[in-house]
JSON list of C-alpha atoms in Angstrom, two decimals:
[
{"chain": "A", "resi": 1, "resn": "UNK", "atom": "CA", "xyz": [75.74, 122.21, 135.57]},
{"chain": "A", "resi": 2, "resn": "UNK", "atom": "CA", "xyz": [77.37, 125.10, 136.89]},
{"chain": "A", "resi": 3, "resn": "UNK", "atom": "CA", "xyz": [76.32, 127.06, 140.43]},
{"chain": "A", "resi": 4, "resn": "UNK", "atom": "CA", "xyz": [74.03, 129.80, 139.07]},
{"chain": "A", "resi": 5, "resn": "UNK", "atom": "CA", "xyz": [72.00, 127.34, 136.94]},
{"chain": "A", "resi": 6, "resn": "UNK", "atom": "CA", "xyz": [71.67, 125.33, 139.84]},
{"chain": "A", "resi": 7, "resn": "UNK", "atom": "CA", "xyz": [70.65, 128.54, 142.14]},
{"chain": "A", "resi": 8, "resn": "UNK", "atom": "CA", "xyz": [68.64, 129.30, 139.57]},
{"chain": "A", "resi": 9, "resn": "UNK", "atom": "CA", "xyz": [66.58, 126.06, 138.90]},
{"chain": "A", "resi": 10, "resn": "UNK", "atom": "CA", "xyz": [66.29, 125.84, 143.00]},
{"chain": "A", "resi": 11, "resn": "UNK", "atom": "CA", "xyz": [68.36, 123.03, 143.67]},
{"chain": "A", "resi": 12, "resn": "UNK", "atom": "CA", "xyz": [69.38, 123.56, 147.32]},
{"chain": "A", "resi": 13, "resn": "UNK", "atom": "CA", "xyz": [71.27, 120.10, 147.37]},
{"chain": "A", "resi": 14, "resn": "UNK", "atom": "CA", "xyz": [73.26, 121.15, 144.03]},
{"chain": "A", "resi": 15, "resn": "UNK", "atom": "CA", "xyz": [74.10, 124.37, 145.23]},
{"chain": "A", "resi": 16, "resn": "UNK", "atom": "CA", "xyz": [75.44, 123.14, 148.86]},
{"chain": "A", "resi": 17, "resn": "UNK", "atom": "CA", "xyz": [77.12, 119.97, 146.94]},
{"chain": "A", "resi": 18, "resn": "UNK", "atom": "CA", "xyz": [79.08, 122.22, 144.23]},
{"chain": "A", "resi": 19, "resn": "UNK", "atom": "CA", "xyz": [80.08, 124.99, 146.94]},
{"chain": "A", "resi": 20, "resn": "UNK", "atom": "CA", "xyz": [81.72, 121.83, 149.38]},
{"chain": "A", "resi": 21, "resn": "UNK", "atom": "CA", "xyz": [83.48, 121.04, 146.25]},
{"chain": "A", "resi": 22, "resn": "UNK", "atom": "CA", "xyz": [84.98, 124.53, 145.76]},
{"chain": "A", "resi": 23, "resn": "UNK", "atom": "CA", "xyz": [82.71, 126.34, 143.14]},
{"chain": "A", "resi": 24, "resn": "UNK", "atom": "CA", "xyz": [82.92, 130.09, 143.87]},
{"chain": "A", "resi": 25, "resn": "UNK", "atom": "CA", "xyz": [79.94, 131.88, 144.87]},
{"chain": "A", "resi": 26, "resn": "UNK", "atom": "CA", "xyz": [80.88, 134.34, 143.09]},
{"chain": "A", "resi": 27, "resn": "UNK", "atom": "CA", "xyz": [81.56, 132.95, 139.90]},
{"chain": "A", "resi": 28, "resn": "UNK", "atom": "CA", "xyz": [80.27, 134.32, 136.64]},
{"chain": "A", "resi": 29, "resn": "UNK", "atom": "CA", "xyz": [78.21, 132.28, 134.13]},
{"chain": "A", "resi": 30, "resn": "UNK", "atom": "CA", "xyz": [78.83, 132.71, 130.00]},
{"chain": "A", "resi": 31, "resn": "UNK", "atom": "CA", "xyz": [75.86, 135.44, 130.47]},
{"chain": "A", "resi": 32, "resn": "UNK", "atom": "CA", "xyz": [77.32, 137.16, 132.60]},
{"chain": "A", "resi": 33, "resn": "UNK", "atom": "CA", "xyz": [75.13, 136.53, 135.79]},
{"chain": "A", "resi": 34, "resn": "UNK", "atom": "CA", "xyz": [75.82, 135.22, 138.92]},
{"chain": "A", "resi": 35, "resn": "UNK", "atom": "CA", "xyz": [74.42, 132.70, 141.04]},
{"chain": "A", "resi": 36, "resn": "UNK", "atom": "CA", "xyz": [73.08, 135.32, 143.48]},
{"chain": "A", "resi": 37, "resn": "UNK", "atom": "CA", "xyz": [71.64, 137.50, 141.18]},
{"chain": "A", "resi": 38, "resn": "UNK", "atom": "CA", "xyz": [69.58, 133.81, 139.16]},
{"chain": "A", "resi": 39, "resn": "UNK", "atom": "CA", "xyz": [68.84, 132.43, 142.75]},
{"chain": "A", "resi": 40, "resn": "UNK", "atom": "CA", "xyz": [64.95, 132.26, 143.39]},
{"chain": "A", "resi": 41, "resn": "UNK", "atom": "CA", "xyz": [64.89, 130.34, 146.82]},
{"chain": "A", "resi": 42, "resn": "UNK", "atom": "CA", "xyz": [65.41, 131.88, 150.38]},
{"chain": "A", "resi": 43, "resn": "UNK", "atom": "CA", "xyz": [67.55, 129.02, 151.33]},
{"chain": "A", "resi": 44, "resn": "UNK", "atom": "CA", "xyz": [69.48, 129.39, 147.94]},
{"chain": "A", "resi": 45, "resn": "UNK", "atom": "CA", "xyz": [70.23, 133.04, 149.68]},
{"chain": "A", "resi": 46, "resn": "UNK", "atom": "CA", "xyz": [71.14, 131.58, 152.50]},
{"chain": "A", "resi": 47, "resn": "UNK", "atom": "CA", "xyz": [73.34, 128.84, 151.79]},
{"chain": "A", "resi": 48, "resn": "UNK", "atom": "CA", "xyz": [75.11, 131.19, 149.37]},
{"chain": "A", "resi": 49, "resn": "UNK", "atom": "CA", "xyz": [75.52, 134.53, 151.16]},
{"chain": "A", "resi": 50, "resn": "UNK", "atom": "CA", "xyz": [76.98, 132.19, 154.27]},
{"chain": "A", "resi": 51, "resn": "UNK", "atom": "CA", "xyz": [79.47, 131.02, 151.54]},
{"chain": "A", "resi": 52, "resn": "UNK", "atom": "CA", "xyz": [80.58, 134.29, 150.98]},
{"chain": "A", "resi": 53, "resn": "UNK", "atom": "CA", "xyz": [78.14, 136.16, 148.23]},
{"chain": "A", "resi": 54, "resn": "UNK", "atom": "CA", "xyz": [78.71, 139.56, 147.38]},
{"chain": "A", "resi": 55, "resn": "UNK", "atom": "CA", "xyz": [75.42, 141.07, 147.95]},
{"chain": "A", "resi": 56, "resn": "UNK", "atom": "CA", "xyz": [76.83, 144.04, 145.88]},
{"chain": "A", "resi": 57, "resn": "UNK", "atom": "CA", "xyz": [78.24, 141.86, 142.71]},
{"chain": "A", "resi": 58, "resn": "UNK", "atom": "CA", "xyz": [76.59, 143.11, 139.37]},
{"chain": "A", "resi": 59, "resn": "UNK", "atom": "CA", "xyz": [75.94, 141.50, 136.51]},
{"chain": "A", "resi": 60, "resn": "UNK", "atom": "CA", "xyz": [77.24, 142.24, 132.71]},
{"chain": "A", "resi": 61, "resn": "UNK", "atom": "CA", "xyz": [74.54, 145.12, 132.69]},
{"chain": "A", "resi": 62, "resn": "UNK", "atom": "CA", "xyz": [74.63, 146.50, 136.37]},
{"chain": "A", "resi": 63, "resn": "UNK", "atom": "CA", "xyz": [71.87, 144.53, 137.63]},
{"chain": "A", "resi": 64, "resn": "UNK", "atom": "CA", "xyz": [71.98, 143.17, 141.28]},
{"chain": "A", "resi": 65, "resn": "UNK", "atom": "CA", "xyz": [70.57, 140.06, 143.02]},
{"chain": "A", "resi": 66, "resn": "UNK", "atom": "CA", "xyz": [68.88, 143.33, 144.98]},
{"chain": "A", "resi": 67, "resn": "UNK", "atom": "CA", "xyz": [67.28, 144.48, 142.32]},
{"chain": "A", "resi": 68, "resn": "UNK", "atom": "CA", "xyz": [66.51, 141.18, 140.71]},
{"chain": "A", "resi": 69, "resn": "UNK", "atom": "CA", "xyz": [64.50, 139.86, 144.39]},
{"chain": "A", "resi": 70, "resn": "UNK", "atom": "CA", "xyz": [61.02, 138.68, 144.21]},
{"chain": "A", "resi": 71, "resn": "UNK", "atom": "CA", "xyz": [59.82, 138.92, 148.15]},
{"chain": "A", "resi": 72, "resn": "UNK", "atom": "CA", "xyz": [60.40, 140.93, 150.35]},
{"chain": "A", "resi": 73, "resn": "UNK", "atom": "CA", "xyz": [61.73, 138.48, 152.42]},
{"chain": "A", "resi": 74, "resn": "UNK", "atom": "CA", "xyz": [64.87, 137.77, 150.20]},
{"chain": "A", "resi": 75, "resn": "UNK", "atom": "CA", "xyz": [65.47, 141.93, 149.97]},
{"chain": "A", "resi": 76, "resn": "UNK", "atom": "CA", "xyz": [65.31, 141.97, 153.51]},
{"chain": "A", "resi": 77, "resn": "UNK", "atom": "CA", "xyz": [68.04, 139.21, 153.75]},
{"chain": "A", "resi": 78, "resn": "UNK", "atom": "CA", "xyz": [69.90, 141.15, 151.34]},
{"chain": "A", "resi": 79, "resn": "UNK", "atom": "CA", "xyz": [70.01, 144.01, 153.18]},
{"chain": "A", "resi": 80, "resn": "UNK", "atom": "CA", "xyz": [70.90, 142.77, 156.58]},
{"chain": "A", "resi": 81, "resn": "UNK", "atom": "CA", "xyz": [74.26, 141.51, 154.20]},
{"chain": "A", "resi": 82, "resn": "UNK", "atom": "CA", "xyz": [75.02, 144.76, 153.05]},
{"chain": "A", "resi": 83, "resn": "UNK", "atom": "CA", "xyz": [73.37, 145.24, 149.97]},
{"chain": "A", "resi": 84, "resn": "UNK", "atom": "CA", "xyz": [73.59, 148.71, 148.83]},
{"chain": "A", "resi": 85, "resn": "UNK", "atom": "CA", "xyz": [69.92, 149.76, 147.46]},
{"chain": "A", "resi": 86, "resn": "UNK", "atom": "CA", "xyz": [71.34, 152.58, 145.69]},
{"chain": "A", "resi": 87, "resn": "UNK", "atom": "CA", "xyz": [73.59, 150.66, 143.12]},
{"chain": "A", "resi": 88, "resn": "UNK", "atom": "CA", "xyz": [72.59, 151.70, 139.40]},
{"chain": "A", "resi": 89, "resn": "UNK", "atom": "CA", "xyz": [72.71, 149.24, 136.61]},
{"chain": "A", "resi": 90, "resn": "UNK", "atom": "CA", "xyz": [74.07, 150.24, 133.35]},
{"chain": "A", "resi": 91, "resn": "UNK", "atom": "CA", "xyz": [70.82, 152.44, 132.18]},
{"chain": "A", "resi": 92, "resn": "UNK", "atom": "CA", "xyz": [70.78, 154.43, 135.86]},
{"chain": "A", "resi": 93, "resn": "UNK", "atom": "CA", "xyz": [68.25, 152.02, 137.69]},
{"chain": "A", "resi": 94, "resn": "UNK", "atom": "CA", "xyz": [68.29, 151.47, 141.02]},
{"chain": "A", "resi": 95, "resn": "UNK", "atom": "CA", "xyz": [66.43, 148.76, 143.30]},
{"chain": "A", "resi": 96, "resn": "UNK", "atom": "CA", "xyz": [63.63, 151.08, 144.29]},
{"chain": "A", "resi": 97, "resn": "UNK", "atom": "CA", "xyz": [62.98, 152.07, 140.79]},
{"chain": "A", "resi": 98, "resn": "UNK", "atom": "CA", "xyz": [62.42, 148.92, 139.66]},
{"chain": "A", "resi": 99, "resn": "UNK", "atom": "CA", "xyz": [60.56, 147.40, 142.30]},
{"chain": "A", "resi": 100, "resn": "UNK", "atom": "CA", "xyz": [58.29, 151.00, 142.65]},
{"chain": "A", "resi": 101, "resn": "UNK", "atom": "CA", "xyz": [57.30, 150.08, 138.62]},
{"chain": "A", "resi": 102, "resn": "UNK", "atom": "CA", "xyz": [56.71, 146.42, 140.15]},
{"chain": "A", "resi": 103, "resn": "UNK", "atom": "CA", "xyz": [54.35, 147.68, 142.85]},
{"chain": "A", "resi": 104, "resn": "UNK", "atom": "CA", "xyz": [55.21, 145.61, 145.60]},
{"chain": "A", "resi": 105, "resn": "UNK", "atom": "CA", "xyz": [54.57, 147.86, 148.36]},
{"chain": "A", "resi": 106, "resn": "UNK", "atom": "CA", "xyz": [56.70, 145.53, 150.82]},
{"chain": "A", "resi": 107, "resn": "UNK", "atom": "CA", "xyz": [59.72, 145.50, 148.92]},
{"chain": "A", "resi": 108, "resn": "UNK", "atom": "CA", "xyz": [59.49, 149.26, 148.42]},
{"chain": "A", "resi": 109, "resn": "UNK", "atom": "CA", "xyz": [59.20, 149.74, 151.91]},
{"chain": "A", "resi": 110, "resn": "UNK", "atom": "CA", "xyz": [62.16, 147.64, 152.98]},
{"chain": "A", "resi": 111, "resn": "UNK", "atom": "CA", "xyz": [64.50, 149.35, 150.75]},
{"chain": "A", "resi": 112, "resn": "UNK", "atom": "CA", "xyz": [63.10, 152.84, 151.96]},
{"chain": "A", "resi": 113, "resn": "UNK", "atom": "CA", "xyz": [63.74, 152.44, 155.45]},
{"chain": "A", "resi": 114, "resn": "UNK", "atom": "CA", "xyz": [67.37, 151.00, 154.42]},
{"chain": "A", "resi": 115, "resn": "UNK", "atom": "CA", "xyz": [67.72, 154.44, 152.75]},
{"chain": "A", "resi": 116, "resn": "UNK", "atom": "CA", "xyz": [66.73, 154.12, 149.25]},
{"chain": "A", "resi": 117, "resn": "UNK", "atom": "CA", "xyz": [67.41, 157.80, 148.37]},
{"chain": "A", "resi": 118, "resn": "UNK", "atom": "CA", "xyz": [64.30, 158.38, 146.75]},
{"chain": "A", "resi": 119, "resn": "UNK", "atom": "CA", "xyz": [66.12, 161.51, 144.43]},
{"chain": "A", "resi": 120, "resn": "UNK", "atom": "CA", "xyz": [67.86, 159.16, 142.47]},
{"chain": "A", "resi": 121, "resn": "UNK", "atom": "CA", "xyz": [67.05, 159.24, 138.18]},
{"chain": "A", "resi": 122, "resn": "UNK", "atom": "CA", "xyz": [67.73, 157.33, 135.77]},
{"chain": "A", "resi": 123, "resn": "UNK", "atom": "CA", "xyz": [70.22, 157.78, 133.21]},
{"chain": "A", "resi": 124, "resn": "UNK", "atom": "CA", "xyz": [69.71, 161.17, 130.54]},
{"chain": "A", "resi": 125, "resn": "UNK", "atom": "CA", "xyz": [67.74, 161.31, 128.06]},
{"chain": "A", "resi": 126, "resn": "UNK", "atom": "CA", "xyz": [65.19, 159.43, 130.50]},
{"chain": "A", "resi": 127, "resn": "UNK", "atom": "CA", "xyz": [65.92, 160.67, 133.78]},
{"chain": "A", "resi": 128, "resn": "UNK", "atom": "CA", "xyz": [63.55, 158.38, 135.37]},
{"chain": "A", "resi": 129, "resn": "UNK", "atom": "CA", "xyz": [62.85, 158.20, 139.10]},
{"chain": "A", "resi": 130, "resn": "UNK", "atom": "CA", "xyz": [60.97, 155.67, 141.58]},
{"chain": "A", "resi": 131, "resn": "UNK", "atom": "CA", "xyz": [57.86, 158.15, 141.82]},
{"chain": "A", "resi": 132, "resn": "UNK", "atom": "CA", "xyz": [57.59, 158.18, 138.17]},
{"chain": "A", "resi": 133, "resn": "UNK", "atom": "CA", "xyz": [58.16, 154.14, 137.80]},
{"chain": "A", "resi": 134, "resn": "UNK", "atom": "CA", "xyz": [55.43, 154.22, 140.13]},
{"chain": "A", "resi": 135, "resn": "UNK", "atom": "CA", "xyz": [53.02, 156.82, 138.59]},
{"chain": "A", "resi": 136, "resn": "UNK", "atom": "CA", "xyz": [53.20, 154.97, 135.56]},
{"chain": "A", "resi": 137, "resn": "UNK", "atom": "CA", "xyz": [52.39, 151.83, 136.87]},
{"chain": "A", "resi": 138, "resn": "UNK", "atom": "CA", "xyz": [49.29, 153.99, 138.89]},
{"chain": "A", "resi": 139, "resn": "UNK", "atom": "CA", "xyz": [50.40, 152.51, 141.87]},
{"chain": "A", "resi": 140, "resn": "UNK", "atom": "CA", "xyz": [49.31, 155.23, 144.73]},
{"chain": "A", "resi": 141, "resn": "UNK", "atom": "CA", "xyz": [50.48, 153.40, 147.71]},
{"chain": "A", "resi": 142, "resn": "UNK", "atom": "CA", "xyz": [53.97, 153.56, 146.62]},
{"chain": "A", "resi": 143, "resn": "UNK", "atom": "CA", "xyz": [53.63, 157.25, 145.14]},
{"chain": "A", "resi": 144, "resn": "UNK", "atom": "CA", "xyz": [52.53, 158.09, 148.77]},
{"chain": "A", "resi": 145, "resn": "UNK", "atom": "CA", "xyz": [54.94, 156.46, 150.36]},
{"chain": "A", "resi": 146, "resn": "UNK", "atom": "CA", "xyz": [57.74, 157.61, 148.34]},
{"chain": "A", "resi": 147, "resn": "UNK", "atom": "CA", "xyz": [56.49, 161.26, 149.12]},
{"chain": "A", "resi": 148, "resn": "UNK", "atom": "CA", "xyz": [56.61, 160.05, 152.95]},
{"chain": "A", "resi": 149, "resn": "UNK", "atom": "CA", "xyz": [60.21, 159.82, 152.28]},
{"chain": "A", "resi": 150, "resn": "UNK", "atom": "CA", "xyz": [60.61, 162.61, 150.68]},
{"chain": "A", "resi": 151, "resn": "UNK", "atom": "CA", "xyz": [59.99, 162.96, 146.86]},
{"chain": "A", "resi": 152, "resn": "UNK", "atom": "CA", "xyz": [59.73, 166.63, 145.78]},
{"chain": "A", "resi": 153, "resn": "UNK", "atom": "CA", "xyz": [56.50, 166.71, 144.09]},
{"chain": "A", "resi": 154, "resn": "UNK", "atom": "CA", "xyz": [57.69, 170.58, 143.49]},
{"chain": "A", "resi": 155, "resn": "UNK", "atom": "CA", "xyz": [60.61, 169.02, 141.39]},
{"chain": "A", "resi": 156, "resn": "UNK", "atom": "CA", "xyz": [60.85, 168.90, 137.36]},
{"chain": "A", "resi": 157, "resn": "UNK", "atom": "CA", "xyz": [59.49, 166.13, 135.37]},
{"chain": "A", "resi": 158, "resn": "UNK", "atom": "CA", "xyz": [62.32, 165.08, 133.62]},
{"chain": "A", "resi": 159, "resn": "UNK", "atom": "CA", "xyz": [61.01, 161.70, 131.86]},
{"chain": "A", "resi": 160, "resn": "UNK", "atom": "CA", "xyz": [62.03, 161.32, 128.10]},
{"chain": "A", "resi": 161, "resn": "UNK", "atom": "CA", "xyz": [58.09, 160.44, 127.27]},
{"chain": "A", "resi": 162, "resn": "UNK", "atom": "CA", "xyz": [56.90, 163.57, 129.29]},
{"chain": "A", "resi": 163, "resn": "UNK", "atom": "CA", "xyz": [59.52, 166.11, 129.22]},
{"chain": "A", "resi": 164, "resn": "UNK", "atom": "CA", "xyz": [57.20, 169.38, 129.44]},
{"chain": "A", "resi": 165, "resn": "UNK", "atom": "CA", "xyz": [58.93, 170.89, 132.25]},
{"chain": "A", "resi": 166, "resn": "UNK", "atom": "CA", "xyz": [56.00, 170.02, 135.00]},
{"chain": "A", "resi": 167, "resn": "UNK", "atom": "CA", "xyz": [56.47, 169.40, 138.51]},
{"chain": "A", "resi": 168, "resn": "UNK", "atom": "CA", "xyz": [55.78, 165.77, 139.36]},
{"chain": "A", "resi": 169, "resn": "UNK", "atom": "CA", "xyz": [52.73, 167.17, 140.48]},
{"chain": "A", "resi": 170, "resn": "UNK", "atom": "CA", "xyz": [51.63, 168.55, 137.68]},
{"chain": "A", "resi": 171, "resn": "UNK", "atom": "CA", "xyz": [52.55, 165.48, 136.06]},
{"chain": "A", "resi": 172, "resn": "UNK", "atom": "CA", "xyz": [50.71, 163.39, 138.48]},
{"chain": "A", "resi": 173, "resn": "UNK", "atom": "CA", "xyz": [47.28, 165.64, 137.83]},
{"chain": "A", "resi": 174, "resn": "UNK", "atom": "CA", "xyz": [47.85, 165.49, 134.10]},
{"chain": "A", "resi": 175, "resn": "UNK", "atom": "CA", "xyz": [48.29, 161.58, 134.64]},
{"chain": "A", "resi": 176, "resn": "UNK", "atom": "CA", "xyz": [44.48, 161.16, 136.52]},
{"chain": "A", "resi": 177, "resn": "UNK", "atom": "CA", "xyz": [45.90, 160.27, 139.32]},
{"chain": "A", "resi": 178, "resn": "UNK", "atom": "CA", "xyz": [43.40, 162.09, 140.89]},
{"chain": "A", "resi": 179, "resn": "UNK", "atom": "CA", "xyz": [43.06, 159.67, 144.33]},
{"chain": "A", "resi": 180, "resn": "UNK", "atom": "CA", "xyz": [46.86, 160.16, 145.27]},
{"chain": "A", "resi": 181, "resn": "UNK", "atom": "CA", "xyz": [46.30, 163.68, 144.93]},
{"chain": "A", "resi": 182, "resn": "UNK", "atom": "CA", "xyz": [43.65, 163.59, 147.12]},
{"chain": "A", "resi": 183, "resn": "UNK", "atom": "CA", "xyz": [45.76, 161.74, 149.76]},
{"chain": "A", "resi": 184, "resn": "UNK", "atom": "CA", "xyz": [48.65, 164.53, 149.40]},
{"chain": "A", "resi": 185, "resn": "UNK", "atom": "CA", "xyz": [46.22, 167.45, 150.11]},
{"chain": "A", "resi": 186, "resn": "UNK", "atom": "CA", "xyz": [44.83, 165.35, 153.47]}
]
């Protein structure tokens, strides 16, 4: 058993036992993850970020253990160890994009106030951004919140489905999305 599958399959004991031996925290598995990025305990966090994680380390395809969090809780921990939020994986997606498409309002939050820049898209021909992650999902609380921190709504829909050249907006009113409108005109 190596570290990450142990992080990954929550065994606490494991993962302190293997790191007092010498495994590396850091360490990359034959998948190219690491045992940050699998880990799916708080205490896994723990144990391994006091060991020395890189909250920044990225996996064969960009992803981070930031962007790869289930609670808020284990973002927050994340952060407060330096985790950059506005990392990109291979494709151009960042931590708030793929959380905003999740719709956990907490985690969104979290990374916004730890300055998520909220102007970030994905990689061309998609162009992709958190608002749009979100308007897809029709998840209004986190469209209004991402306009609280600043999302031009006056800005060019750029997504590879869409692409018509409408402000996000326009987008948003061609989408139905008729109650977050609403809540941007109060």
């Amino acid at each position: 058993m190596d570290l990450t599958f142990a992080a990954y399959e929550g065994n606490l004991n494991q993962v302190k036992e293997m790191i007092r031996l010498g495994a590396s925290v850091n360490a990359v598995d034959g998948c190219g993850d690491f045992p940050l990025y699998k880990a799916n305990q708080i205490e896994i966090y723990k144990v391994l970020l006091e060991n020395g994680a890189n909250p920044n380390q990225q996996n064969r395809s960009g992803f981070t253990a930031l962007m790869n969090a289930r609670t808020a809780e284990q973002i927050g921990l994340l952060l407060e160890n330096g985790a950059n939020p506005n990392l990109r994986n291979e494709d151009g997606f960042t931590a708030l994009m793929l959380h905003s498409y999740s719709g956990n309002i907490d985690m969104v939050r979290l990374l916004l106030e730890n300055e998520a820049d909220v102007t970030l898209r994905t990689n061309p021909p998609g162009s992709v951004s958190a608002f749009l992650q979100a308007m897809e999902e029709d998840n209004l609380e986190i469209m209004k919140l991402l306009v609280e921190y600043g999302v031009n709504l006056e800005e060019e829909d750029r997504a590879y489905e869409s692409n018509t050249g409408e402000t996000l907006l326009e987008a948003a009113i061609s989408d139905e999305t008729r109650s977050f409108i609403e809540a941007c005109l109060k």
